[in-house]
Amino acid sequence: MSSRGKPSLRVYFVTHRDGRFSGVLMRRRESLFENPPPRAYGRSVDDVLAQLAVSLQVSIAVEDDTIERYLWQESFHTRTIDVEVYPATMVKKQPVIGARSVPLRVSFCWSRLAYGAYRVVLPRFGWWRILEDLEIASEAIEHEIASAMLGTDPHWIYDFRHEGEEFVKEWSPDWSASGSSDVSAENNERLERFPVMSAIADDLVERAARRRLPPVLGDDVLFHRMLPELLRPERTSVLLVGGPGVGKTTFVYRFARAIQRQAKGKGRNDHLPGIWSANADRILGGMVYLGMWQERVLRMIEALRSEGDYLYVDRITGLIEKRAGAGAISDLLGPAVTSGQVHVIAECTDTELSQARRLAPELLDHFTVVRVQEPKAAEALNLLTAYQERRGGPQIEPAGMKRLLRHVSAYQRDQMLPGKGIRFIDWLNHEPRRPKTLNAFAVSEAFARYTGMPVELIADERAVTVASIAERLKEGVVGQDAACTAAARVLVPLKAGLNDPERPVGGLFFAGPTGVGKTEL
């Protein structure tokens, strides 16, 4: 099966449990020792495509890649299958194929070739095979997974978990046909002068100018207080400290938008820095030989020093952690930061801050620590309401929004507001079973699907019994009926406490030998 139109790109999308998407460009040919194809992760399909457009242009310009390797005329379909694999185990310190099988759900895409065979691709792992019959795809994929788990760099079985819907999208960016991009001439000049930054980082100010950054809501008092210090010529490095979802990345997006607004009509100048967004994996990606990543870091430092731009990294720990057989990025970057030649914006939690102070105390002394606090319940409610209205999709009634705030506060205490509420709304906008309008109970039903929790346990409108909770637990745990019933007896009395985010609740401790199902419970 092939399309008769012009060749176009194919992007393989995975829908994640937080409602976001990841996408990878499908490549027709692979070469030895080359970087993986462009990948991106974003709030929406359009956000992922925007990131891929920039990454592909950089790959073509800097890494001698060609767009022809990504062009297809074939139409791809996706299929999800159940397979059984036998993970490796250790016998007298020797890896062997285990006797116990593990069921997996795996998605792949396929197309029928002109001569009758089938192309089967697992883009998440960079695998593809040509099969005579599509019905043998299960056996072929089982073999590939088994081989990967026993190789010199074995995968963990968790790597093959099924996240959510996977699909292929045909895509033709505006610049792919003509060979010209919609990036501004000024940004093109920046890319040509500093190709290393283009290869490892995204220019957030340029993305703000193209309206490719996620929406930013509310009026952040902390940001407006910090903005003059961030923009002054004698600026300092900044460390944003706060829990996951509290708004540290949003703070950086606000900064990029502020620079873009000030530069509008007059262009970048020495007084307005850029913001290059990268992380340790991108900085070190593809650097397999001795000295390669160190040379890349030195070139990155030179580019940042000459331009006066900020380097934004999502985790400070990625810079200071030692790499196997090598040092840390901070070994080279640290002196430039402590001398004030390079300025970094980084994120961390309180736990990571303590770790960073132990590993690199001198480096941390040259950061201004900015604590990003979780908003109060009323403020979070206003932010989530505004976000839901701006994103469109199903309408959540005021009582439903209050129920949502209560659920995320009670059941997702490892994350913070407003991020955990925003992730649920993003998931809801792509959930096939969503109604057009959600009252309080409809929000509870949706949240139950989102988390996998029994709706009887979280909804005020449903009575909860030991039997009903046990039955729901048994749906996801095989062969542990007695344990499910025991867990249900503990959960039912805790319902009132679980639904009250202000009331502390106890935990459950599952004891038993390895492999009996504690994690499933």
Short mmCIF file of C-alpha atoms in Angstrom, two decimals:
data_model
loop_
_atom_site.label_atom_id
_atom_site.label_comp_id
_atom_site.label_asym_id
_atom_site.label_seq_id
_atom_site.Cartn_x
_atom_site.Cartn_y
_atom_site.Cartn_z
CA MET A 1 0.00 0.00 0.00
CA SER A 2 1.52 3.32 -1.00
CA SER A 3 0.26 6.83 -1.42
CA ARG A 4 0.43 8.36 -4.91
CA GLY A 5 1.22 11.90 -3.71
CA LYS A 6 4.57 13.55 -3.19
CA PRO A 7 6.93 11.92 -0.69
CA SER A 8 6.51 13.22 2.84
CA LEU A 9 7.78 12.61 6.34
CA ARG A 10 6.43 10.04 8.79
CA VAL A 11 6.37 10.72 12.52
CA TYR A 12 5.73 7.91 14.97
CA PHE A 13 3.83 9.22 18.01
CA VAL A 14 3.43 7.71 21.47
CA THR A 15 0.73 9.02 23.82
CA HIS A 16 2.08 9.06 27.37
CA ARG A 17 0.19 8.65 30.62
CA ASP A 18 0.68 12.31 31.53
CA GLY A 19 -1.27 13.34 28.42
CA ARG A 20 1.81 14.47 26.51
CA PHE A 21 3.26 13.09 23.30
CA SER A 22 6.63 11.96 22.07
CA GLY A 23 7.47 11.67 18.40
CA VAL A 24 10.35 10.27 16.39
CA LEU A 25 11.03 10.80 12.70
CA MET A 26 11.07 7.52 10.81
CA ARG A 27 14.25 7.16 8.76
CA ARG A 28 14.56 4.99 5.65
CA ARG A 29 18.25 4.20 6.01
CA GLU A 30 20.61 3.90 8.96
CA SER A 31 24.38 4.28 8.99
CA LEU A 32 26.88 2.88 11.46
CA PHE A 33 27.90 5.08 14.42
CA GLU A 34 25.45 7.89 13.63
CA ASN A 35 23.14 9.79 15.95
CA PRO A 36 19.55 8.58 16.36
CA PRO A 37 16.86 10.30 14.28
CA PRO A 38 15.28 13.52 15.63
CA ARG A 39 12.95 13.01 18.58
CA ALA A 40 10.76 15.39 20.57
CA TYR A 41 8.43 15.42 23.58
CA GLY A 42 5.68 17.99 24.04
CA ARG A 43 2.25 18.92 25.28
CA SER A 44 0.56 18.36 21.92
CA VAL A 45 1.13 16.87 18.48
CA ASP A 46 1.73 20.34 17.05
CA ASP A 47 4.28 21.10 19.77
CA VAL A 48 6.19 17.92 18.92
CA LEU A 49 6.10 18.69 15.19
CA ALA A 50 7.44 22.20 15.81
CA GLN A 51 10.39 20.80 17.76
CA LEU A 52 11.05 18.15 15.11
CA ALA A 53 11.08 20.79 12.36
CA VAL A 54 13.92 22.63 14.09
CA SER A 55 15.81 19.43 14.97
CA LEU A 56 15.65 18.14 11.40
CA GLN A 57 16.88 21.43 9.96
CA VAL A 58 19.79 21.42 12.38
CA SER A 59 20.59 17.78 11.55
CA ILE A 60 20.67 18.62 7.85
CA ALA A 61 22.74 21.78 8.33
CA VAL A 62 25.23 20.56 10.93
CA GLU A 63 25.46 16.77 10.73
CA ASP A 64 25.45 16.34 6.94
CA ASP A 65 22.09 14.59 7.09
CA THR A 66 19.69 14.65 4.11
CA ILE A 67 15.94 14.99 4.09
CA GLU A 68 15.69 12.24 1.45
CA ARG A 69 16.41 9.67 4.17
CA TYR A 70 13.17 10.66 5.90
CA LEU A 71 10.83 10.81 2.89
CA TRP A 72 8.27 8.05 2.32
CA GLN A 73 5.49 7.24 -0.09
CA GLU A 74 4.30 4.24 1.88
CA SER A 75 1.26 4.50 4.15
CA PHE A 76 1.85 3.02 7.59
CA HIS A 77 -0.64 1.38 9.92
CA THR A 78 -0.19 0.54 13.59
CA ARG A 79 -1.02 -2.64 15.45
CA THR A 80 -0.75 -3.64 19.11
CA ILE A 81 0.01 -7.26 19.95
CA ASP A 82 0.49 -9.37 23.05
CA VAL A 83 3.81 -11.20 23.27
CA GLU A 84 5.55 -13.29 25.90
CA VAL A 85 9.25 -12.91 26.61
CA TYR A 86 11.62 -14.74 28.88
CA PRO A 87 13.78 -12.18 30.73
CA ALA A 88 17.35 -13.04 31.60
CA THR A 89 18.18 -14.21 35.10
CA MET A 90 21.39 -15.11 36.88
CA VAL A 91 22.49 -18.67 37.65
CA LYS A 92 25.79 -18.84 39.54
CA LYS A 93 26.63 -15.32 38.37
CA GLN A 94 26.02 -16.22 34.74
CA PRO A 95 23.20 -14.60 32.68
CA VAL A 96 20.80 -17.21 31.29
CA ILE A 97 17.36 -17.15 29.72
CA GLY A 98 14.84 -17.40 32.53
CA ALA A 99 12.15 -20.07 32.73
CA ARG A 100 9.41 -17.63 33.66
CA SER A 101 7.64 -15.72 30.88
CA VAL A 102 6.39 -12.14 31.14
CA PRO A 103 3.45 -10.89 29.02
CA LEU A 104 3.95 -7.60 27.19
CA ARG A 105 1.83 -5.38 24.98
CA VAL A 106 3.87 -3.98 22.11
CA SER A 107 2.86 -1.64 19.30
CA PHE A 108 4.48 -1.53 15.88
CA CYS A 109 3.77 0.01 12.50
CA TRP A 110 3.71 -1.76 9.18
CA SER A 111 3.30 -1.17 5.48
CA ARG A 112 2.89 -3.50 2.53
CA LEU A 113 5.61 -3.28 -0.10
CA ALA A 114 5.03 -3.36 -3.83
CA TYR A 115 6.41 -6.91 -4.19
CA GLY A 116 4.04 -8.27 -1.50
CA ALA A 117 6.24 -8.43 1.59
CA TYR A 118 5.65 -6.36 4.71
CA ARG A 119 7.85 -3.75 6.33
CA VAL A 120 7.51 -3.98 10.14
CA VAL A 121 8.99 -1.13 12.20
CA LEU A 122 9.34 -0.45 15.93
CA PRO A 123 10.44 3.20 15.77
CA ARG A 124 10.73 3.53 19.55
CA PHE A 125 13.71 1.17 19.46
CA GLY A 126 15.03 1.79 15.94
CA TRP A 127 14.12 -1.71 14.72
CA TRP A 128 12.72 -2.70 11.34
CA ARG A 129 12.38 -5.97 9.47
CA ILE A 130 10.96 -7.20 6.17
CA LEU A 131 8.54 -10.12 6.69
CA GLU A 132 6.95 -12.41 4.16
CA ASP A 133 3.74 -12.65 6.20
CA LEU A 134 2.44 -10.11 8.70
CA GLU A 135 1.06 -12.91 10.88
CA ILE A 136 4.57 -13.84 12.01
CA ALA A 137 5.20 -10.33 13.38
CA SER A 138 4.57 -11.54 16.96
CA GLU A 139 7.27 -14.19 16.75
CA ALA A 140 9.71 -11.79 15.10
CA ILE A 141 9.15 -9.10 17.74
CA GLU A 142 9.46 -11.64 20.58
CA HIS A 143 12.82 -12.64 19.13
CA GLU A 144 13.98 -9.00 18.87
CA ILE A 145 13.02 -8.23 22.47
CA ALA A 146 14.66 -11.39 23.76
CA SER A 147 17.85 -10.55 21.88
CA ALA A 148 17.86 -6.98 23.22
CA MET A 149 17.49 -8.20 26.80
CA LEU A 150 20.47 -10.55 26.44
CA GLY A 151 22.83 -8.27 24.50
CA THR A 152 26.01 -6.59 25.64
CA ASP A 153 23.93 -3.58 26.68
CA PRO A 154 20.77 -5.34 27.88
CA HIS A 155 17.45 -3.52 28.05
CA TRP A 156 15.32 -3.66 31.17
CA ILE A 157 11.90 -5.14 30.56
CA TYR A 158 10.37 -1.87 31.80
CA ASP A 159 11.74 -0.20 28.64
CA PHE A 160 9.17 -2.14 26.61
CA ARG A 161 6.12 -1.10 28.64
CA HIS A 162 3.03 0.01 26.73
CA GLU A 163 2.49 3.72 27.43
CA GLY A 164 -0.65 4.52 25.44
CA GLU A 165 -1.95 4.93 21.90
CA GLU A 166 0.75 4.84 19.23
CA PHE A 167 0.16 6.13 15.71
CA VAL A 168 1.92 7.35 12.57
CA LYS A 169 1.29 10.82 11.15
CA GLU A 170 2.21 11.89 7.64
CA TRP A 171 3.81 15.33 7.75
CA SER A 172 5.09 17.88 5.25
CA PRO A 173 6.62 20.94 6.93
CA ASP A 174 6.36 24.16 4.92
CA TRP A 175 10.10 24.30 4.27
CA SER A 176 10.62 20.64 3.28
CA ALA A 177 9.55 21.06 -0.34
CA SER A 178 11.38 24.29 -1.09
CA GLY A 179 14.41 23.68 1.07
CA SER A 180 13.92 26.99 2.89
CA SER A 181 12.75 27.35 6.47
CA ASP A 182 10.54 29.86 8.23
CA VAL A 183 13.25 30.63 10.76
CA SER A 184 14.13 34.31 10.79
CA ALA A 185 17.20 35.52 8.89
CA GLU A 186 18.67 36.75 12.15
CA ASN A 187 18.33 33.33 13.74
CA ASN A 188 19.81 31.66 10.65
CA GLU A 189 22.87 33.85 11.09
CA ARG A 190 23.12 32.75 14.74
CA LEU A 191 22.86 29.09 13.72
CA GLU A 192 25.63 29.48 11.16
CA ARG A 193 27.98 31.21 13.61
CA PHE A 194 27.44 28.68 16.40
CA PRO A 195 26.44 25.32 14.88
CA VAL A 196 27.29 23.44 18.08
CA MET A 197 24.46 25.22 19.93
CA SER A 198 22.06 24.39 17.13
CA ALA A 199 23.00 20.72 17.40
CA ILE A 200 22.48 20.37 21.15
CA ALA A 201 20.00 23.08 22.18
CA ASP A 202 16.80 24.93 21.28
CA ASP A 203 16.69 28.72 21.04
CA LEU A 204 13.75 29.52 23.34
CA VAL A 205 13.58 33.19 22.36
CA GLU A 206 13.27 32.22 18.71
CA ARG A 207 10.59 29.69 19.62
CA ALA A 208 8.75 32.40 21.54
CA ALA A 209 8.87 34.64 18.45
CA ARG A 210 7.35 31.82 16.40
CA ARG A 211 4.73 31.16 19.12
CA ARG A 212 6.03 27.65 19.65
CA LEU A 213 6.24 27.80 23.44
CA PRO A 214 3.47 26.38 25.66
CA PRO A 215 0.94 28.94 26.97
CA VAL A 216 1.86 30.81 30.13
CA LEU A 217 -1.01 31.81 32.40
CA GLY A 218 -1.38 34.09 35.40
CA ASP A 219 0.76 36.95 36.66
CA ASP A 220 3.89 35.65 38.37
CA VAL A 221 5.02 38.10 41.06
CA LEU A 222 8.27 36.19 41.60
CA PHE A 223 9.17 36.42 37.92
CA HIS A 224 8.58 40.18 37.72
CA ARG A 225 10.72 40.67 40.81
CA MET A 226 13.56 38.62 39.27
CA LEU A 227 13.37 39.98 35.69
CA PRO A 228 15.61 43.07 36.20
CA GLU A 229 18.34 40.91 37.74
CA LEU A 230 18.10 38.39 34.89
CA LEU A 231 18.50 41.12 32.28
CA ARG A 232 21.20 43.28 33.85
CA PRO A 233 24.64 43.17 32.16
CA GLU A 234 26.36 41.83 35.32
CA ARG A 235 23.95 38.95 35.55
CA THR A 236 24.38 35.78 37.55
CA SER A 237 23.50 32.11 37.15
CA VAL A 238 20.13 31.10 38.59
CA LEU A 239 18.99 27.87 40.23
CA LEU A 240 15.20 27.37 40.34
CA VAL A 241 14.25 25.18 43.28
CA GLY A 242 10.84 23.56 43.70
CA GLY A 243 8.87 20.35 43.43
CA PRO A 244 7.83 18.72 40.14
CA GLY A 245 5.01 20.60 38.46
CA VAL A 246 5.36 23.80 40.50
CA GLY A 247 6.28 25.98 37.52
CA LYS A 248 10.07 26.10 37.24
CA THR A 249 10.07 25.54 33.47
CA THR A 250 7.19 28.00 33.10
CA PHE A 251 9.40 30.60 34.80
CA VAL A 252 11.98 30.12 32.00
CA TYR A 253 9.30 30.33 29.30
CA ARG A 254 8.16 33.65 30.80
CA PHE A 255 11.72 34.89 30.59
CA ALA A 256 12.03 33.87 26.93
CA ARG A 257 8.77 35.65 26.10
CA ALA A 258 9.92 38.78 27.95
CA ILE A 259 13.17 38.88 25.94
CA GLN A 260 11.27 38.34 22.71
CA ARG A 261 8.87 41.21 23.49
CA GLN A 262 11.70 43.60 24.31
CA ALA A 263 13.63 42.60 21.18
CA LYS A 264 10.61 42.96 18.91
CA GLY A 265 11.27 45.49 16.19
CA LYS A 266 14.93 46.08 17.08
CA GLY A 267 16.48 42.61 17.06
CA ARG A 268 18.84 41.00 19.53
CA ASN A 269 21.59 43.08 21.03
CA ASP A 270 24.27 42.84 23.69
CA HIS A 271 21.81 43.79 26.42
CA LEU A 272 19.25 41.10 25.62
CA PRO A 273 20.57 37.56 26.13
CA GLY A 274 19.35 34.48 24.35
CA ILE A 275 18.30 31.29 26.12
CA TRP A 276 19.58 27.98 24.79
CA SER A 277 17.65 25.01 26.20
CA ALA A 278 19.61 21.75 26.52
CA ASN A 279 20.21 18.88 28.91
CA ALA A 280 23.06 16.54 29.70
CA ASP A 281 21.82 13.81 27.35
CA ARG A 282 21.73 16.18 24.38
CA ILE A 283 25.13 17.66 25.21
CA LEU A 284 26.72 14.20 25.37
CA GLY A 285 24.58 12.52 22.69
CA GLY A 286 26.53 10.64 20.00
CA MET A 287 29.89 11.40 21.59
CA VAL A 288 31.31 7.87 21.69
CA TYR A 289 35.04 8.38 21.36
CA LEU A 290 37.57 9.70 23.84
CA GLY A 291 37.61 13.48 24.02
CA MET A 292 34.60 14.07 21.75
CA TRP A 293 32.13 15.31 24.35
CA GLN A 294 34.81 17.40 26.07
CA GLU A 295 35.53 19.16 22.78
CA ARG A 296 31.81 19.78 22.27
CA VAL A 297 31.48 21.30 25.76
CA LEU A 298 34.45 23.62 25.13
CA ARG A 299 32.87 24.80 21.87
CA MET A 300 29.58 25.31 23.70
CA ILE A 301 31.34 27.43 26.34
CA GLU A 302 32.97 29.57 23.64
CA ALA A 303 29.62 30.19 21.95
CA LEU A 304 27.87 31.12 25.20
CA ARG A 305 30.75 33.36 26.29
CA SER A 306 30.90 35.30 23.02
CA GLU A 307 27.14 35.85 22.86
CA GLY A 308 26.39 36.38 26.54
CA ASP A 309 23.48 33.94 26.29
CA TYR A 310 22.02 31.80 29.05
CA LEU A 311 22.31 28.01 29.01
CA TYR A 312 19.11 26.52 30.41
CA VAL A 313 19.33 22.94 31.69
CA ASP A 314 16.36 21.11 33.14
CA ARG A 315 18.36 19.43 35.93
CA ILE A 316 21.49 20.73 37.68
CA THR A 317 22.34 17.16 38.63
CA GLY A 318 22.87 16.29 34.96
CA LEU A 319 25.78 18.74 34.84
CA ILE A 320 27.58 17.61 37.99
CA GLU A 321 27.12 13.82 37.93
CA LYS A 322 30.21 11.85 36.95
CA ARG A 323 29.93 9.84 33.73
CA ALA A 324 31.18 6.27 33.44
CA GLY A 325 34.84 6.37 32.46
CA ALA A 326 34.87 10.18 32.33
CA GLY A 327 34.30 13.26 34.42
CA ALA A 328 31.30 15.53 34.71
CA ILE A 329 30.19 18.31 32.37
CA SER A 330 30.73 20.73 35.25
CA ASP A 331 34.46 19.87 35.28
CA LEU A 332 34.74 21.94 32.09
CA LEU A 333 31.71 24.22 32.44
CA GLY A 334 32.23 25.03 36.14
CA PRO A 335 35.25 27.37 35.81
CA ALA A 336 33.44 29.42 33.15
CA VAL A 337 30.42 29.74 35.45
CA THR A 338 32.39 30.62 38.60
CA SER A 339 34.36 33.26 36.67
CA GLY A 340 31.15 34.83 35.37
CA GLN A 341 31.92 34.16 31.69
CA VAL A 342 28.97 31.77 31.23
CA HIS A 343 25.54 32.03 32.85
CA VAL A 344 23.32 29.03 33.52
CA ILE A 345 19.67 28.66 34.47
CA ALA A 346 19.04 25.26 36.05
CA GLU A 347 16.30 23.45 37.95
CA CYS A 348 16.26 21.09 40.91
CA THR A 349 14.15 19.86 43.80
CA ASP A 350 15.18 20.35 47.43
CA THR A 351 16.58 16.82 47.50
CA GLU A 352 18.62 17.46 44.36
CA LEU A 353 19.84 20.76 45.83
CA SER A 354 21.27 18.91 48.83
CA GLN A 355 22.94 16.42 46.50
CA ALA A 356 24.37 19.21 44.33
CA ARG A 357 25.79 21.03 47.36
CA ARG A 358 27.65 17.86 48.35
CA LEU A 359 29.02 17.16 44.87
CA ALA A 360 29.86 20.70 43.69
CA PRO A 361 29.74 23.20 46.59
CA GLU A 362 31.96 25.81 44.91
CA LEU A 363 29.86 25.78 41.74
CA LEU A 364 26.59 26.11 43.68
CA ASP A 365 27.94 29.15 45.54
CA HIS A 366 27.85 31.08 42.25
CA PHE A 367 24.13 30.45 41.66
CA THR A 368 21.33 32.66 42.89
CA VAL A 369 18.81 30.26 44.43
CA VAL A 370 15.20 31.15 43.52
CA ARG A 371 12.51 29.13 45.27
CA VAL A 372 9.35 28.57 43.23
CA GLN A 373 6.43 28.01 45.62
CA GLU A 374 3.29 25.99 44.98
CA PRO A 375 0.24 28.23 44.54
CA LYS A 376 -2.55 28.23 47.11
CA ALA A 377 -5.68 26.21 46.33
CA ALA A 378 -7.74 29.23 45.20
CA GLU A 379 -4.97 30.49 42.92
CA ALA A 380 -4.41 27.00 41.49
CA LEU A 381 -8.15 26.69 40.80
CA ASN A 382 -8.10 29.96 38.83
CA LEU A 383 -5.01 28.87 36.87
CA LEU A 384 -6.51 25.48 35.95
CA THR A 385 -9.81 27.09 34.93
CA ALA A 386 -8.01 29.59 32.71
CA TYR A 387 -5.85 26.85 31.21
CA GLN A 388 -8.84 24.63 30.43
CA GLU A 389 -10.66 27.54 28.74
CA ARG A 390 -7.59 28.43 26.70
CA ARG A 391 -6.88 24.88 25.57
CA GLY A 392 -10.48 24.20 24.56
CA GLY A 393 -11.78 20.66 24.59
CA PRO A 394 -14.43 19.42 27.04
CA GLN A 395 -15.89 21.94 29.44
CA ILE A 396 -15.35 21.31 33.14
CA GLU A 397 -18.06 22.78 35.35
CA PRO A 398 -16.96 24.80 38.44
CA ALA A 399 -17.89 21.90 40.75
CA GLY A 400 -15.95 19.55 38.49
CA MET A 401 -12.87 21.77 38.59
CA LYS A 402 -13.01 21.78 42.40
CA ARG A 403 -13.30 17.99 42.33
CA LEU A 404 -10.28 17.82 40.02
CA LEU A 405 -8.26 19.98 42.39
CA ARG A 406 -9.22 17.74 45.28
CA HIS A 407 -8.31 14.54 43.43
CA VAL A 408 -4.88 15.66 42.22
CA SER A 409 -4.10 17.07 45.67
CA ALA A 410 -5.09 13.84 47.41
CA TYR A 411 -3.78 11.18 45.04
CA GLN A 412 -0.72 12.75 43.40
CA ARG A 413 1.20 14.07 46.36
CA ASP A 414 4.53 13.39 44.68
CA GLN A 415 3.72 16.20 42.21
CA MET A 416 2.73 19.82 42.75
CA LEU A 417 0.20 22.31 41.47
CA PRO A 418 -0.52 23.59 38.92
CA GLY A 419 1.49 21.07 36.87
CA LYS A 420 -0.36 17.94 37.94
CA GLY A 421 -3.72 19.54 37.16
CA ILE A 422 -2.48 20.77 33.78
CA ARG A 423 -1.27 17.27 32.88
CA PHE A 424 -4.71 15.84 33.63
CA ILE A 425 -6.40 18.48 31.45
CA ASP A 426 -3.97 17.74 28.59
CA TRP A 427 -4.75 14.02 28.94
CA LEU A 428 -8.48 14.72 29.03
CA ASN A 429 -8.35 16.71 25.79
CA HIS A 430 -7.08 13.59 23.97
CA GLU A 431 -9.10 10.97 25.87
CA PRO A 432 -11.50 9.18 23.48
CA ARG A 433 -14.19 8.59 26.14
CA ARG A 434 -14.40 12.19 27.36
CA PRO A 435 -17.85 13.81 27.44
CA LYS A 436 -18.40 17.35 26.15
CA THR A 437 -19.19 18.64 29.64
CA LEU A 438 -17.94 17.25 32.93
CA ASN A 439 -19.67 17.69 36.25
CA ALA A 440 -18.07 16.61 39.54
CA PHE A 441 -18.87 12.91 39.13
CA ALA A 442 -17.75 12.88 35.48
CA VAL A 443 -14.41 14.31 36.62
CA SER A 444 -14.09 11.48 39.16
CA GLU A 445 -14.84 8.91 36.44
CA ALA A 446 -12.24 10.47 34.15
CA PHE A 447 -9.68 10.65 36.93
CA ALA A 448 -10.27 6.97 37.67
CA ARG A 449 -9.45 6.13 34.04
CA TYR A 450 -6.44 8.47 34.18
CA THR A 451 -4.92 6.82 37.25
CA GLY A 452 -6.35 3.29 37.07
CA MET A 453 -7.92 3.73 40.52
CA PRO A 454 -11.42 2.35 41.24
CA VAL A 455 -13.99 5.11 40.83
CA GLU A 456 -15.75 3.79 43.94
CA LEU A 457 -12.69 4.71 45.96
CA ILE A 458 -12.53 8.36 44.89
CA ALA A 459 -16.09 9.46 44.00
CA ASP A 460 -18.41 10.72 46.74
CA GLU A 461 -21.40 9.55 44.70
CA ARG A 462 -20.38 5.89 44.81
CA ALA A 463 -20.56 3.67 47.88
CA VAL A 464 -17.46 1.64 48.45
CA THR A 465 -17.31 -1.94 49.66
CA VAL A 466 -14.51 -4.40 50.24
CA ALA A 467 -15.90 -6.68 47.54
CA SER A 468 -16.13 -3.96 44.87
CA ILE A 469 -12.59 -2.68 45.49
CA ALA A 470 -11.19 -6.21 45.57
CA GLU A 471 -12.81 -6.99 42.22
CA ARG A 472 -11.32 -3.86 40.65
CA LEU A 473 -7.88 -4.72 41.98
CA LYS A 474 -8.14 -8.26 40.61
CA GLU A 475 -8.66 -6.85 37.11
CA GLY A 476 -5.07 -5.61 37.09
CA VAL A 477 -3.38 -8.25 39.26
CA VAL A 478 -3.36 -11.89 38.18
CA GLY A 479 -3.27 -14.73 40.69
CA GLN A 480 -3.25 -12.63 43.85
CA ASP A 481 -6.95 -12.76 44.90
CA ALA A 482 -6.22 -13.05 48.61
CA ALA A 483 -3.80 -10.12 48.52
CA CYS A 484 -6.34 -7.99 46.59
CA THR A 485 -8.99 -8.69 49.21
CA ALA A 486 -6.57 -7.85 52.02
CA ALA A 487 -5.61 -4.59 50.32
CA ALA A 488 -9.29 -3.72 49.82
CA ARG A 489 -9.98 -4.20 53.54
CA VAL A 490 -7.34 -1.57 54.27
CA LEU A 491 -8.36 0.86 51.51
CA VAL A 492 -12.08 1.04 52.27
CA PRO A 493 -11.74 2.61 55.74
CA LEU A 494 -9.18 5.04 54.33
CA LYS A 495 -11.52 6.52 51.69
CA ALA A 496 -12.45 9.53 53.79
CA GLY A 497 -8.82 10.30 54.52
CA LEU A 498 -7.71 9.77 50.92
CA ASN A 499 -10.30 12.24 49.66
CA ASP A 500 -9.16 14.91 52.12
CA PRO A 501 -5.81 16.33 50.95
CA GLU A 502 -5.33 18.05 54.33
CA ARG A 503 -5.67 14.83 56.31
CA PRO A 504 -2.54 12.67 56.62
CA VAL A 505 -3.03 9.07 55.64
CA GLY A 506 -1.01 5.96 56.32
CA GLY A 507 0.64 3.80 53.73
CA LEU A 508 0.46 0.16 52.74
CA PHE A 509 3.44 -2.17 53.05
CA PHE A 510 3.39 -5.23 50.79
CA ALA A 511 5.70 -8.02 51.91
CA GLY A 512 6.59 -11.16 50.01
CA PRO A 513 9.22 -12.87 47.85
CA THR A 514 10.41 -11.30 44.61
CA GLY A 515 8.01 -11.74 41.71
CA VAL A 516 4.81 -12.51 43.65
CA GLY A 517 3.00 -9.33 42.51
CA LYS A 518 3.80 -6.58 45.04
CA THR A 519 4.42 -4.01 42.31
CA GLU A 520 1.17 -4.86 40.51
CA LEU A 521 -0.77 -4.25 43.73
#
